[in-house]
Coordinates of C-alpha atoms and ligand atoms in Angstrom, one line a residue:
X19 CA 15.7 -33.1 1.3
X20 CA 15.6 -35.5 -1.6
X21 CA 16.6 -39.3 -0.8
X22 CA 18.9 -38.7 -3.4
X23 CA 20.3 -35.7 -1.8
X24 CA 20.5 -38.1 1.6
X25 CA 21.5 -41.3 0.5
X26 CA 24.2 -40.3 -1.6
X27 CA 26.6 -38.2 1.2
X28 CA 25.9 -41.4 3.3
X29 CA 27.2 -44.2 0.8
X30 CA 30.7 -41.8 0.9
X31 CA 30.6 -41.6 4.0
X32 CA 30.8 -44.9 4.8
X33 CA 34.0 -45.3 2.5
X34 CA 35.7 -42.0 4.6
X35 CA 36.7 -40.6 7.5
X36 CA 35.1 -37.4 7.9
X37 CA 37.7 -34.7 7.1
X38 CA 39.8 -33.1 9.8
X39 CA 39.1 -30.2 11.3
X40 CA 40.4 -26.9 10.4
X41 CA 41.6 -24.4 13.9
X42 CA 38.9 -22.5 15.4
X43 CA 37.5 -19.3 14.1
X44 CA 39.7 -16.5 12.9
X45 CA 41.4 -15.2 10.5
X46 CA 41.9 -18.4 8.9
X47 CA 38.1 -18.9 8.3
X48 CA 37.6 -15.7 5.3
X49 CA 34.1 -16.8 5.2
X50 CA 32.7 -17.8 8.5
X51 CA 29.7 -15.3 9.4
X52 CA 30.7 -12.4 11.7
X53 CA 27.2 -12.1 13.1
X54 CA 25.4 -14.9 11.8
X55 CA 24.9 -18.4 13.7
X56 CA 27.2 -21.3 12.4
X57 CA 27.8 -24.5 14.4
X58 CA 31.4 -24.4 15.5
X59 CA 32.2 -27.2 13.4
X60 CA 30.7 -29.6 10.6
X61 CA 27.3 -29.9 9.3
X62 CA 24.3 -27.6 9.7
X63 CA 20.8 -27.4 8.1
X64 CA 17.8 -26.9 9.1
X65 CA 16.9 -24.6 11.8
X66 CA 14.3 -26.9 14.4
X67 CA 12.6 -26.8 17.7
X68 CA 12.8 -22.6 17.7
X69 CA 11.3 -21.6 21.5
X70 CA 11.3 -18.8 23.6
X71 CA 11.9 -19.7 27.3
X72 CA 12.8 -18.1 30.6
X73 CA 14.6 -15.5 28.9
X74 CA 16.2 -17.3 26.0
X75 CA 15.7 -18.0 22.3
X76 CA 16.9 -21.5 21.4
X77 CA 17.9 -22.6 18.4
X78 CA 18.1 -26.2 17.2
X79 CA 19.4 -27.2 14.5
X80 CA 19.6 -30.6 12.0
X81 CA 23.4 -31.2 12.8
X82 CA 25.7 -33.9 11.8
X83 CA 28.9 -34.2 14.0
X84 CA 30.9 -36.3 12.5
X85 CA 31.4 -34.1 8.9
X86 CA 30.9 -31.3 6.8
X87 CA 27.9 -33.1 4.7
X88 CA 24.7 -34.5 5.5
X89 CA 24.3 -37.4 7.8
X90 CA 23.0 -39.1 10.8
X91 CA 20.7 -36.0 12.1
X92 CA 20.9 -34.4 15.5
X93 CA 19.6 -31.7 16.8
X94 CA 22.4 -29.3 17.8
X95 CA 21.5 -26.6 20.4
X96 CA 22.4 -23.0 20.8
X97 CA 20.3 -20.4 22.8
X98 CA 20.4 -16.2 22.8
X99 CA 19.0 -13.8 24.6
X100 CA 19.2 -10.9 22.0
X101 CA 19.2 -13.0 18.5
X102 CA 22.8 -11.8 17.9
X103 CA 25.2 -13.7 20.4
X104 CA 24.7 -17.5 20.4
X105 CA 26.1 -19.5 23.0
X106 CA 27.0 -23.1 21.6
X107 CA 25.2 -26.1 24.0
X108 CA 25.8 -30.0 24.0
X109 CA 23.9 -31.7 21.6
X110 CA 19.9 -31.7 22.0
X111 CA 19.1 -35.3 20.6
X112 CA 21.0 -38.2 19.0
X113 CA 19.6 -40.9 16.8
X114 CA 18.4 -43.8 18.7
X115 CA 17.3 -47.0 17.8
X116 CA 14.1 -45.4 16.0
X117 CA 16.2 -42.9 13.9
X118 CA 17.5 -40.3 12.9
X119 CA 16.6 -36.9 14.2
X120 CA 15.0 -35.1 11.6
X121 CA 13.8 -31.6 11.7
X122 CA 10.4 -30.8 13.9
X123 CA 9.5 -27.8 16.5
X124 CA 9.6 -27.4 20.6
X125 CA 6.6 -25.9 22.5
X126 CA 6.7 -25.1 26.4
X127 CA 3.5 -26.7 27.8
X128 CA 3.2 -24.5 30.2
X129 CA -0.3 -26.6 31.6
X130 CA 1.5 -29.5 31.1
X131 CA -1.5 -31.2 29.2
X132 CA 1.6 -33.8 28.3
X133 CA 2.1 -34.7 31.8
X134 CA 5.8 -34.5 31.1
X135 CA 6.2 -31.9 34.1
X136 CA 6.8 -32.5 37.4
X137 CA 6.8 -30.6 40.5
X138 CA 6.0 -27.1 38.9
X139 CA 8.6 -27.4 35.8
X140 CA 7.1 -26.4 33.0
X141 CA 8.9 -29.2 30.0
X142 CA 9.7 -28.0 26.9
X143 CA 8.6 -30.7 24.4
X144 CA 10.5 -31.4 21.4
X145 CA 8.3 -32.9 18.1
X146 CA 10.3 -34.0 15.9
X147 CA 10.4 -36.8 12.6
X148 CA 12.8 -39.9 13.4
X149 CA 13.4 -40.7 10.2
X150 CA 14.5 -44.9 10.2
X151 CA 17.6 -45.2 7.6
X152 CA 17.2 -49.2 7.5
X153 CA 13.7 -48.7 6.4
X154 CA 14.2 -46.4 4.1
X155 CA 17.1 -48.7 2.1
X156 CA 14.2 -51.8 2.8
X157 CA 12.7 -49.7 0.2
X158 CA 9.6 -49.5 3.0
X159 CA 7.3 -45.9 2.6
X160 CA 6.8 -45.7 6.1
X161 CA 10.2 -44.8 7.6
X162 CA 9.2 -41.5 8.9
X163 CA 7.0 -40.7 11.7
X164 CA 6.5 -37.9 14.7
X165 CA 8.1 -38.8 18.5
X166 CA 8.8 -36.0 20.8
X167 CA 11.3 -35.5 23.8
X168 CA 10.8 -33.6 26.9
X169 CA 13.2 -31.3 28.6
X170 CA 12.7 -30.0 32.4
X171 CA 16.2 -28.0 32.7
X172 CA 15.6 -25.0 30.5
X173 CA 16.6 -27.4 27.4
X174 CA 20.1 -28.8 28.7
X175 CA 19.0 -32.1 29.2
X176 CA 16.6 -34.8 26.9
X177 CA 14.2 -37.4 27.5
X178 CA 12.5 -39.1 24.8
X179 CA 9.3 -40.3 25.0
X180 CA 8.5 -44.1 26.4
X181 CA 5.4 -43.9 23.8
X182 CA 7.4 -43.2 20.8
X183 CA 6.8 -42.8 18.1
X184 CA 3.1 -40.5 18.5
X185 CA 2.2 -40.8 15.0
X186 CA 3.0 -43.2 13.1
X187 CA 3.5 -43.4 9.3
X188 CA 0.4 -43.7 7.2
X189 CA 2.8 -45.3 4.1
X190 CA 3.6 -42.0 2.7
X191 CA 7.5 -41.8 2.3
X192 CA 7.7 -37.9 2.7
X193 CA 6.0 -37.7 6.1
X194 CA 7.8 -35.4 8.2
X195 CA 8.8 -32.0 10.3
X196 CA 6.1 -31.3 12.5
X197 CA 5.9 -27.7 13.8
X198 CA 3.4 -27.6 16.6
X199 CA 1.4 -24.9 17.7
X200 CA -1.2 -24.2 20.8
X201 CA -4.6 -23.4 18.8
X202 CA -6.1 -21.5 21.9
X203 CA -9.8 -21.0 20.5
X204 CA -10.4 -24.7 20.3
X205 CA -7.7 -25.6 23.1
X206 CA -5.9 -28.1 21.4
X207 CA -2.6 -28.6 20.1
X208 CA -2.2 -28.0 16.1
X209 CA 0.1 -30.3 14.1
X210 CA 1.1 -29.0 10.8
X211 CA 3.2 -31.5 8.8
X212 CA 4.5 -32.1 5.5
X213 CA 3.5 -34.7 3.7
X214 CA 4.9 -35.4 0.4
X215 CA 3.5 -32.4 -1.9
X216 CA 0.6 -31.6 0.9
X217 CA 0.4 -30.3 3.9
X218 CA -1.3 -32.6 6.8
X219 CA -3.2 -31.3 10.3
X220 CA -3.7 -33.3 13.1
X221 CA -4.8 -32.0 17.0
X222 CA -4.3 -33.1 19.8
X223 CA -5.4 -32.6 23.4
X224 CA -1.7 -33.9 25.5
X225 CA 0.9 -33.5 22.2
X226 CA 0.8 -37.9 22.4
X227 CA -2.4 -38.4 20.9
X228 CA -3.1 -37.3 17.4
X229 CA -6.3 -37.1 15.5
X230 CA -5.7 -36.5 11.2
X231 CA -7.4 -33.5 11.1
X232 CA -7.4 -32.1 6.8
X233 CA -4.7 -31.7 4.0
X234 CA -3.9 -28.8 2.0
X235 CA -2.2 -28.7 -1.2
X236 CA -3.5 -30.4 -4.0
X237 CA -3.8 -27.9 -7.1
X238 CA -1.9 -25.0 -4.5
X239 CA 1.1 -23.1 -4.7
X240 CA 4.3 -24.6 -6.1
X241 CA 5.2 -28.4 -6.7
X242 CA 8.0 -28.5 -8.3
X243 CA 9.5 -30.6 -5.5
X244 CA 8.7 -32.5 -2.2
X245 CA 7.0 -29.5 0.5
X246 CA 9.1 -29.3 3.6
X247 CA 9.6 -27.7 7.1
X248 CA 6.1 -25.9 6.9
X249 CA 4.9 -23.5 9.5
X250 CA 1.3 -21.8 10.8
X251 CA 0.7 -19.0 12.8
X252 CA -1.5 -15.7 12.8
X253 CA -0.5 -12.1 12.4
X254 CA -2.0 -8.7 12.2
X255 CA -2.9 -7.4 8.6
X256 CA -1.3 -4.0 8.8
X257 CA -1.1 -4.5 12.5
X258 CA -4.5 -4.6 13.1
X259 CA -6.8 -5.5 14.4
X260 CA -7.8 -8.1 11.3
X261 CA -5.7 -10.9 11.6
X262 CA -4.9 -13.7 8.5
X263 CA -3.5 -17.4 9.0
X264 CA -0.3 -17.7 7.4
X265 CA 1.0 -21.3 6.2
X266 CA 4.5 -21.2 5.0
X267 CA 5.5 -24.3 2.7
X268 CA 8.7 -24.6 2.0
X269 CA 9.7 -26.9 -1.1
X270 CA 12.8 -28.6 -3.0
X271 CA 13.4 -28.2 -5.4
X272 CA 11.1 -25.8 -7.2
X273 CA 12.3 -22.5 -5.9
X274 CA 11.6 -19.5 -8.4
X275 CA 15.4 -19.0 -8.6
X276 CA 16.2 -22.9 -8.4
X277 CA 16.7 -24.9 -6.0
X278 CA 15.3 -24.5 -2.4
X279 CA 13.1 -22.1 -1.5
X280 CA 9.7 -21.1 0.9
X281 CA 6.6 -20.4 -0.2
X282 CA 3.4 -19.2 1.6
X283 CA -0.1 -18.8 2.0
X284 CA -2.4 -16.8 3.6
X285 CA -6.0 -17.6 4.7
X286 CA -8.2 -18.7 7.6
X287 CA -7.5 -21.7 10.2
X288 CA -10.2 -23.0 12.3
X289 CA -8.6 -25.3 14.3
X290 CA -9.2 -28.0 11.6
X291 CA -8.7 -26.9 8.2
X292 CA -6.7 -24.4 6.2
X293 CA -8.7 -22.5 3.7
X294 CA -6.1 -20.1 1.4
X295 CA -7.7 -16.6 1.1
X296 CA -8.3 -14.3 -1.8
X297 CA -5.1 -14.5 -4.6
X298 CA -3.9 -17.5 -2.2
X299 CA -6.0 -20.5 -3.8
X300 CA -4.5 -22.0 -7.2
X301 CA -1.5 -22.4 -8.8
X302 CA 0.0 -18.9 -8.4
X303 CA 2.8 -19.3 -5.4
X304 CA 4.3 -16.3 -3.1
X305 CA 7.6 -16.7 -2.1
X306 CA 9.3 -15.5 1.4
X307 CA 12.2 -14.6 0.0
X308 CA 12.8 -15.3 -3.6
X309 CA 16.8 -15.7 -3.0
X310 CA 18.5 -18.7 -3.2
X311 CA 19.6 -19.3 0.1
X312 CA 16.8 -18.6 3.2
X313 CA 15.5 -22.3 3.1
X314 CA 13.4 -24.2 6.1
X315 CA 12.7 -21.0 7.6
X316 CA 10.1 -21.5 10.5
X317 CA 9.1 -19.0 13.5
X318 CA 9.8 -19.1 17.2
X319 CA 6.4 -20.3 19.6
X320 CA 6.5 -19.0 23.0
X321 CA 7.4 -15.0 22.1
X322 CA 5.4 -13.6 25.0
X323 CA 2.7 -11.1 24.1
X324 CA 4.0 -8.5 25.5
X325 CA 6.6 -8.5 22.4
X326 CA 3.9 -10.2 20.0
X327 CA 6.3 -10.4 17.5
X328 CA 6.5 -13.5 15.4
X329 CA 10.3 -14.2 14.4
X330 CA 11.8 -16.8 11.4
X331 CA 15.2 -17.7 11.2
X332 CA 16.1 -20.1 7.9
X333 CA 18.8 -21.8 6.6
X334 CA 21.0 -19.2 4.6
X335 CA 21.8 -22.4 2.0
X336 CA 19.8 -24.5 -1.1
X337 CA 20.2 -28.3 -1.3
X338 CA 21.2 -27.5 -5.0
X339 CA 25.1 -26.6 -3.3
X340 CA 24.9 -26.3 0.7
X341 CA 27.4 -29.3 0.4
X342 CA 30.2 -28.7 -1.5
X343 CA 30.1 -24.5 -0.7
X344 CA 33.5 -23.9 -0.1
X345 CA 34.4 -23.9 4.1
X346 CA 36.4 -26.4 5.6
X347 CA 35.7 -26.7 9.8
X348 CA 31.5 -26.0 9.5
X349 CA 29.2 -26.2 6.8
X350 CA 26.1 -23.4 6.8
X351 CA 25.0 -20.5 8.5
X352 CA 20.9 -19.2 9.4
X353 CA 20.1 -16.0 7.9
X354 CA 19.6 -13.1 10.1
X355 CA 16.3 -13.5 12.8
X356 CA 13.4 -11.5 10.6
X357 CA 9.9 -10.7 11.9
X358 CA 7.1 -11.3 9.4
X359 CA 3.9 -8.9 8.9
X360 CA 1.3 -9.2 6.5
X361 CA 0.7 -6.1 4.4
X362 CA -2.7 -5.3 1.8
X363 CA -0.9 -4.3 -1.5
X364 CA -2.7 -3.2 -4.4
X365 CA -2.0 -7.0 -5.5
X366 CA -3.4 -8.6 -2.4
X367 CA -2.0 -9.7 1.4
X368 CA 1.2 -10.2 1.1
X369 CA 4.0 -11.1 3.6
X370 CA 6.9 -8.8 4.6
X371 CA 10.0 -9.7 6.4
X372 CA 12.1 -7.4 8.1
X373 CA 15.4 -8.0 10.3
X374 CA 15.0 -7.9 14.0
X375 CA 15.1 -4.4 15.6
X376 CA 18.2 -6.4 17.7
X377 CA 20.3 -6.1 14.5
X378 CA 20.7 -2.6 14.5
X379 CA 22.8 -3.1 17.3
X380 CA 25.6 -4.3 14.7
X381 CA 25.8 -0.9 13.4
X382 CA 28.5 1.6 13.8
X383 CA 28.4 5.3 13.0
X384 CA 26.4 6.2 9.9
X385 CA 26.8 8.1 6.7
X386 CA 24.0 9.7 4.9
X387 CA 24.3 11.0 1.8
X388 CA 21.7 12.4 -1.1
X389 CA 23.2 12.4 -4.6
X390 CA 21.0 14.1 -7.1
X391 CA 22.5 12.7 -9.7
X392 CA 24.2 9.4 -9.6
X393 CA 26.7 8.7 -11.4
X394 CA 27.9 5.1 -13.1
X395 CA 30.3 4.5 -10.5
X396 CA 29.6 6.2 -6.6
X397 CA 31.9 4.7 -3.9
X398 CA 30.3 4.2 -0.3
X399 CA 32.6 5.5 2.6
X400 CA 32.6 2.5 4.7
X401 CA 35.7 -0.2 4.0
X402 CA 35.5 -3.7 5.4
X403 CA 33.4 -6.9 4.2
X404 CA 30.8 -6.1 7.2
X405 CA 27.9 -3.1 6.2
X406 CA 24.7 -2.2 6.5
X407 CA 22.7 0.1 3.1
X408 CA 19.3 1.7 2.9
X409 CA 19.3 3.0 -0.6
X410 CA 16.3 4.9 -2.2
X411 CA 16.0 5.3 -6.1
X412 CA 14.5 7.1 -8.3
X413 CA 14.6 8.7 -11.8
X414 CA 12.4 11.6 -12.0
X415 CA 13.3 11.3 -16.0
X416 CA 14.5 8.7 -18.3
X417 CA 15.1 5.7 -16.2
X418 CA 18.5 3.6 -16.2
X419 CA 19.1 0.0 -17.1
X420 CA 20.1 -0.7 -13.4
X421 CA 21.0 0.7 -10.5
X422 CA 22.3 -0.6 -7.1
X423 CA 25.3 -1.6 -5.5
X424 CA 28.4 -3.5 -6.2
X425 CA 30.9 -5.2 -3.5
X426 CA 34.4 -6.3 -5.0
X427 CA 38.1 -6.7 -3.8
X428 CA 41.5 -6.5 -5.3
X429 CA 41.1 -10.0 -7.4
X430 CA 38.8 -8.9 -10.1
X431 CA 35.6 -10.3 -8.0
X432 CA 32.2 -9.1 -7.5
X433 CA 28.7 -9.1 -5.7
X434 CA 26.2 -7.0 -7.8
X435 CA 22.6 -6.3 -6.3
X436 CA 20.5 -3.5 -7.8
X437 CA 17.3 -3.2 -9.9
X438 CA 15.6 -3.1 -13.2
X439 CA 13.2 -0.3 -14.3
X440 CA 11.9 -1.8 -17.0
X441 CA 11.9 -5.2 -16.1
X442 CA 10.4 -3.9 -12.8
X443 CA 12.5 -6.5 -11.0
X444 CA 15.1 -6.6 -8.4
X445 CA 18.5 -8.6 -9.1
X446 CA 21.6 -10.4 -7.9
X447 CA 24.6 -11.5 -9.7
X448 CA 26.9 -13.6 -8.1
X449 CA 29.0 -13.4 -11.3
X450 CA 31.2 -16.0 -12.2
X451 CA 34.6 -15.9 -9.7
X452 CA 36.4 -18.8 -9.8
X453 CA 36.3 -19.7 -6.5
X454 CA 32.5 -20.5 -7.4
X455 CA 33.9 -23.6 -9.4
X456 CA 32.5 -25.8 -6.5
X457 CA 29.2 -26.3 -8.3
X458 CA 27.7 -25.4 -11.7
X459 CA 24.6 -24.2 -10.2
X460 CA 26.0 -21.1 -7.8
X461 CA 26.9 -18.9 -10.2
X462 CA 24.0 -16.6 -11.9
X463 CA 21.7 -14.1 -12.2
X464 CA 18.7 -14.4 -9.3
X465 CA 15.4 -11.7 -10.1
X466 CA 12.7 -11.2 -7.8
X467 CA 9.5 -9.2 -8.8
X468 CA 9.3 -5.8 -7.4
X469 CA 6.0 -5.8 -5.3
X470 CA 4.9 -2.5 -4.3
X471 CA 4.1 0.4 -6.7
X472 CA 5.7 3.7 -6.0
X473 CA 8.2 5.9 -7.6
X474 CA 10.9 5.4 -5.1
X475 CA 12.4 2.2 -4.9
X476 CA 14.2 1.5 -1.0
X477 CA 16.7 -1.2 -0.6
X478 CA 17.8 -2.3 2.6
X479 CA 20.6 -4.7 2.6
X480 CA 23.2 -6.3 5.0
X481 CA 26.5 -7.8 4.0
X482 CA 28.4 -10.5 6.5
X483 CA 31.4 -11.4 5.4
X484 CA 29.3 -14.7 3.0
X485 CA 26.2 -12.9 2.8
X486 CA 23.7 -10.2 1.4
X487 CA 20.5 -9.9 2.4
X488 CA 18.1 -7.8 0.6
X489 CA 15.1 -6.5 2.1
X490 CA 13.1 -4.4 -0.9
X491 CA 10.2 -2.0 -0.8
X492 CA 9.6 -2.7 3.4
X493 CA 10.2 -6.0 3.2
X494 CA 8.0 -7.1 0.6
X495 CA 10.5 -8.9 -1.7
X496 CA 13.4 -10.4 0.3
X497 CA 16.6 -12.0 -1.6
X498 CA 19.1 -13.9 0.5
X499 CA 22.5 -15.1 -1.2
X500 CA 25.8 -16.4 0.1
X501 CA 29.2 -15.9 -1.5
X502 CA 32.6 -17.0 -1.6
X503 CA 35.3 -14.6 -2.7
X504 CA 39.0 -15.2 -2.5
X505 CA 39.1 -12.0 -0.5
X506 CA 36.7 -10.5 1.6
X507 CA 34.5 -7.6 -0.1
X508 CA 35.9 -4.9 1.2
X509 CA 35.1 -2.4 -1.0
X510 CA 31.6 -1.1 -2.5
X511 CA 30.0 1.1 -4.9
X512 CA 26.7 2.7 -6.0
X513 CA 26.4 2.0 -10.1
X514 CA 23.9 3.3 -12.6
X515 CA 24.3 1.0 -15.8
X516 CA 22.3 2.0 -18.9
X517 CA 22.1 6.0 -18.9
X518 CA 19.2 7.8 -17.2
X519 CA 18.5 10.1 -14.5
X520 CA 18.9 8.5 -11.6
X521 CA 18.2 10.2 -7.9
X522 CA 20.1 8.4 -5.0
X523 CA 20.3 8.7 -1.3
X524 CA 21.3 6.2 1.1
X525 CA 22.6 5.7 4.8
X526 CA 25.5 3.4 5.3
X527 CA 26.8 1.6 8.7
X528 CA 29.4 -0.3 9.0
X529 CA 28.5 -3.4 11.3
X530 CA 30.5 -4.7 14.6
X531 CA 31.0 -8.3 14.1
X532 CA 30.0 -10.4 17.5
X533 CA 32.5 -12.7 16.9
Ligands
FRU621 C1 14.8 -29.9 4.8 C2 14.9 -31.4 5.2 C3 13.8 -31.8 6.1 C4 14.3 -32.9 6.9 C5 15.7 -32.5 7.1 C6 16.7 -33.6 7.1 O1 16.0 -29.3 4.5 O2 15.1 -32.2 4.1 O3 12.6 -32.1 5.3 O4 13.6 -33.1 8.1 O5 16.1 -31.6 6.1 O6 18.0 -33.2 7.5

């Protein structure tokens, strides 16, 4: 986040009480997430310290207790044992006399190099930025540095470190959200932190001690804006067996549709230093997801082998709105858990997300249907805001202006996602309902570049009752993007705009909410 962005909820904060709380979940809440994770109540960002442990997922999260905008950070706490249902804990971490709790990661140090356990209790260790508000007014650069936390109870209880903080600032004022990882070939802990528009490594044998390692970043990616919440792990190419480094960045603002968004790289990582590979190095930047809202989106450590899968969850929000969207007893949701795969395209790696296999667990009976010729307006059986679509496309002759789907209700508004043959690019159109009024910048058109080649283009998209996510060509191009309609979306339609010759067949579910 900007200091702008922070500062400026805090100064009106400290005129107002925070607002009250609306009742509890229900009907009275049109757009709280039926199977997305919200907080319960007030503010949300960031997702932080994502673990796997004993059986559970657990999900952190920058929180702020007190109100539905950005202030003093905690870390709330939820954990899940399928990715769906989220049980709501106590809050993780309060601000303390060094801070605020900003975002960071949790590791399980299962050899307990950090000497935090104690009589065979493995701690989870929490590394995290406090970031010092007093400094930060003094007008001081180096209000941000990295402390950790230890937990020996499966997470429900905190200790922070005597030592803290472990790495103090080096007078950089963006110095922050440390996502830690176990680099087993050298058998040291990996730091990867943001540093204003770079990306800093440090290692470390016991997660106290850190040694500067290398920066990334100058002349790389995107710099529209200050690089955030970044990430490092290694997956399959193709599954296997070759195996690539990705670095996820993510950055605000500078997004490719405005705003927040996450960009990566992919390359080698020896421990020490972060080299991009082929179509990786320069200016050119790949987004994750090229929507507006999947922001701060980092993976889980500890996923056993056995599953080998390497999961993200974001924030489904951008810093150009998140605070003024229009709910009343919480602010934000995460976006669906995704696992992320690298795939060789004719273009290069690239890096596909895909919703858990968990998630189809949502889905109720399903319709399949194959319409050789589609016509402007098609309506899809399911009613209800909640739905699941794969849609293939194609136009064996002339090709239409768009094609897609459209979700709407009784007062005139409308969701519209499809794509663009001759633009080759995929698009979504908030439109312009009034109930959008709450900031210039949500309304609009977002496009993301299609990125495999082929002469069927698949869609495969999930609506919540505030959301769509889009997951195009495999997972190749992703588009996340909230909404706020009057009424819920209950109804939807297949649309061909433009003419052509357009081939469609999709499968539709509706989806059981899980709250
Ligand atoms: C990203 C971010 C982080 C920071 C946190 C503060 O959204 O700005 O860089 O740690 O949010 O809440």
């Amino acid at each position: 986040m900007k200091a702008a962005v922070c500062l400026l909820p805090l100064l009106l904060l400290a005129a107002c009480a925070p607002p009250p709380a609306a009742p509890a979940s229900g009907t009275d809440e049109p757009h709280r997430p039926r199977f997305h994770f919200t907080p319960d109540s007030m503010w949300m960002n960031d997702p932080n310290g994502l673990v796997y442990f004993d059986g559970e997922y657990h999900l952190f999260y920058q929180h702020y207790p007190d109100s539905t905008v950005w202030g003093p950070m905690h870390w709330g706490h939820a954990v899940s044992r399928d990715l769906l249902r989220w049980e709501h804990l106590p809050i993780a971490l309060y601000p303390d006399s060094l801070g605020y709790i900003f975002s960071g990661s949790a590791v399980a140090d299962s050899a307990n190099t950090s000497g935090f356990g104690a009589a065979g209790q493995i701690p989870l260790v929490a590394i995290f930025t406090h970031h010092d508000p007093a400094g930060e007014r003094a007008g001081r650069d180096d209000f941000q540095y990295q402390s950790l936390a230890y937990s020996l109870d499966r997470g429900r209880s905190w200790t922070k470190y005597r030592g803290n903080p472990v790495l103090p600032n080096p007078g950089i004022r963006d110095f922050r959200d440390p996502k830690v990882i176990w680099h087993a070939p050298s058998r040291r802990w990996v730091m990867v932190l943001a540093a204003k528009d770079r990306i800093h490594f440090y290692t470390s044998p016991n997660l106290r001690e850190w040694t500067f390692a290398s920066e990334f970043g100058a002349g790389e990616g995107a710099h529209g804006g200050v690089w955030e919440c970044p990430d490092l792990f290694e997956l399959p190419v193709d599954g296997g067996p070759e195996t690539q480094w990705v670095l996820l960045v993510s950055i605000n603002p500078g997004g490719p549709n405005g705003g927040s968004a996450t960009q990566y790289f992919a390359g080698t990582f020896d421990g020490t230093r972060f080299i991009p590979g082929e179509g990786f190095g320069g200016q050119q930047a790949h987004w994750m997801d090229a929507g507006r809202d999947n922001y701060a989106g980092v993976t889980w450590s500890g996923i056993p082998q056995a599953d080998g899968r390497r999961i993200l969850i974001g924030w489904m929000s951008n810093w150009d709105y998140a605070q003024t969207v229009p709910t009343r007893r919480w602010r934000s949701a995460m976006t669906l858990p995704r696992s992320l795969h690298l795939r060789r395209t004719p273009g290069g790696l690239r890096l596909a997300s895909w919703p858990v296999e968990e998630a189809a667990r949502l889905r109720g009976p399903a319709v399949r249907t194959a319409l050789p010729a589609l016509a402007d307006r098609h309506p899809l059986p399911a009613s209800g805001a909640l739905r699941e679509l794969e849609l293939a496309l194609s136009w064996p002759g002339p090709a239409p202006a768009a094609a897609g789907v459209v979700l709407e209700n009784d007062r005139g508004e409308s969701l519209r996602i499809g794509y663009q043959p001759a633009e080759q690019q995929y698009v979504i159109d908030r439109g312009q309902a009034p109930r959008q009024a709450f900031s210039p910048k949500f309304a609009g058109i977002q496009t993301a570049p299609r990125i495999a080649a082929g002469d069927t283009v698949r869609m495969r998209l999930i609506f919540d009752a505030a959301s769509a996510e889009l997951f195009a060509d495999g997972g190749l191009t992703v588009m996340t993007s909230i909404f706020f309609p009057e009424a819920p979306f209950t109804r939807a339609y297949l649309f061909r705009e433009g003419g052509g010759d357009v081939q469609a067949a999709y499968t539709e579910w509706p989806l059981q909410p899980v709250r």
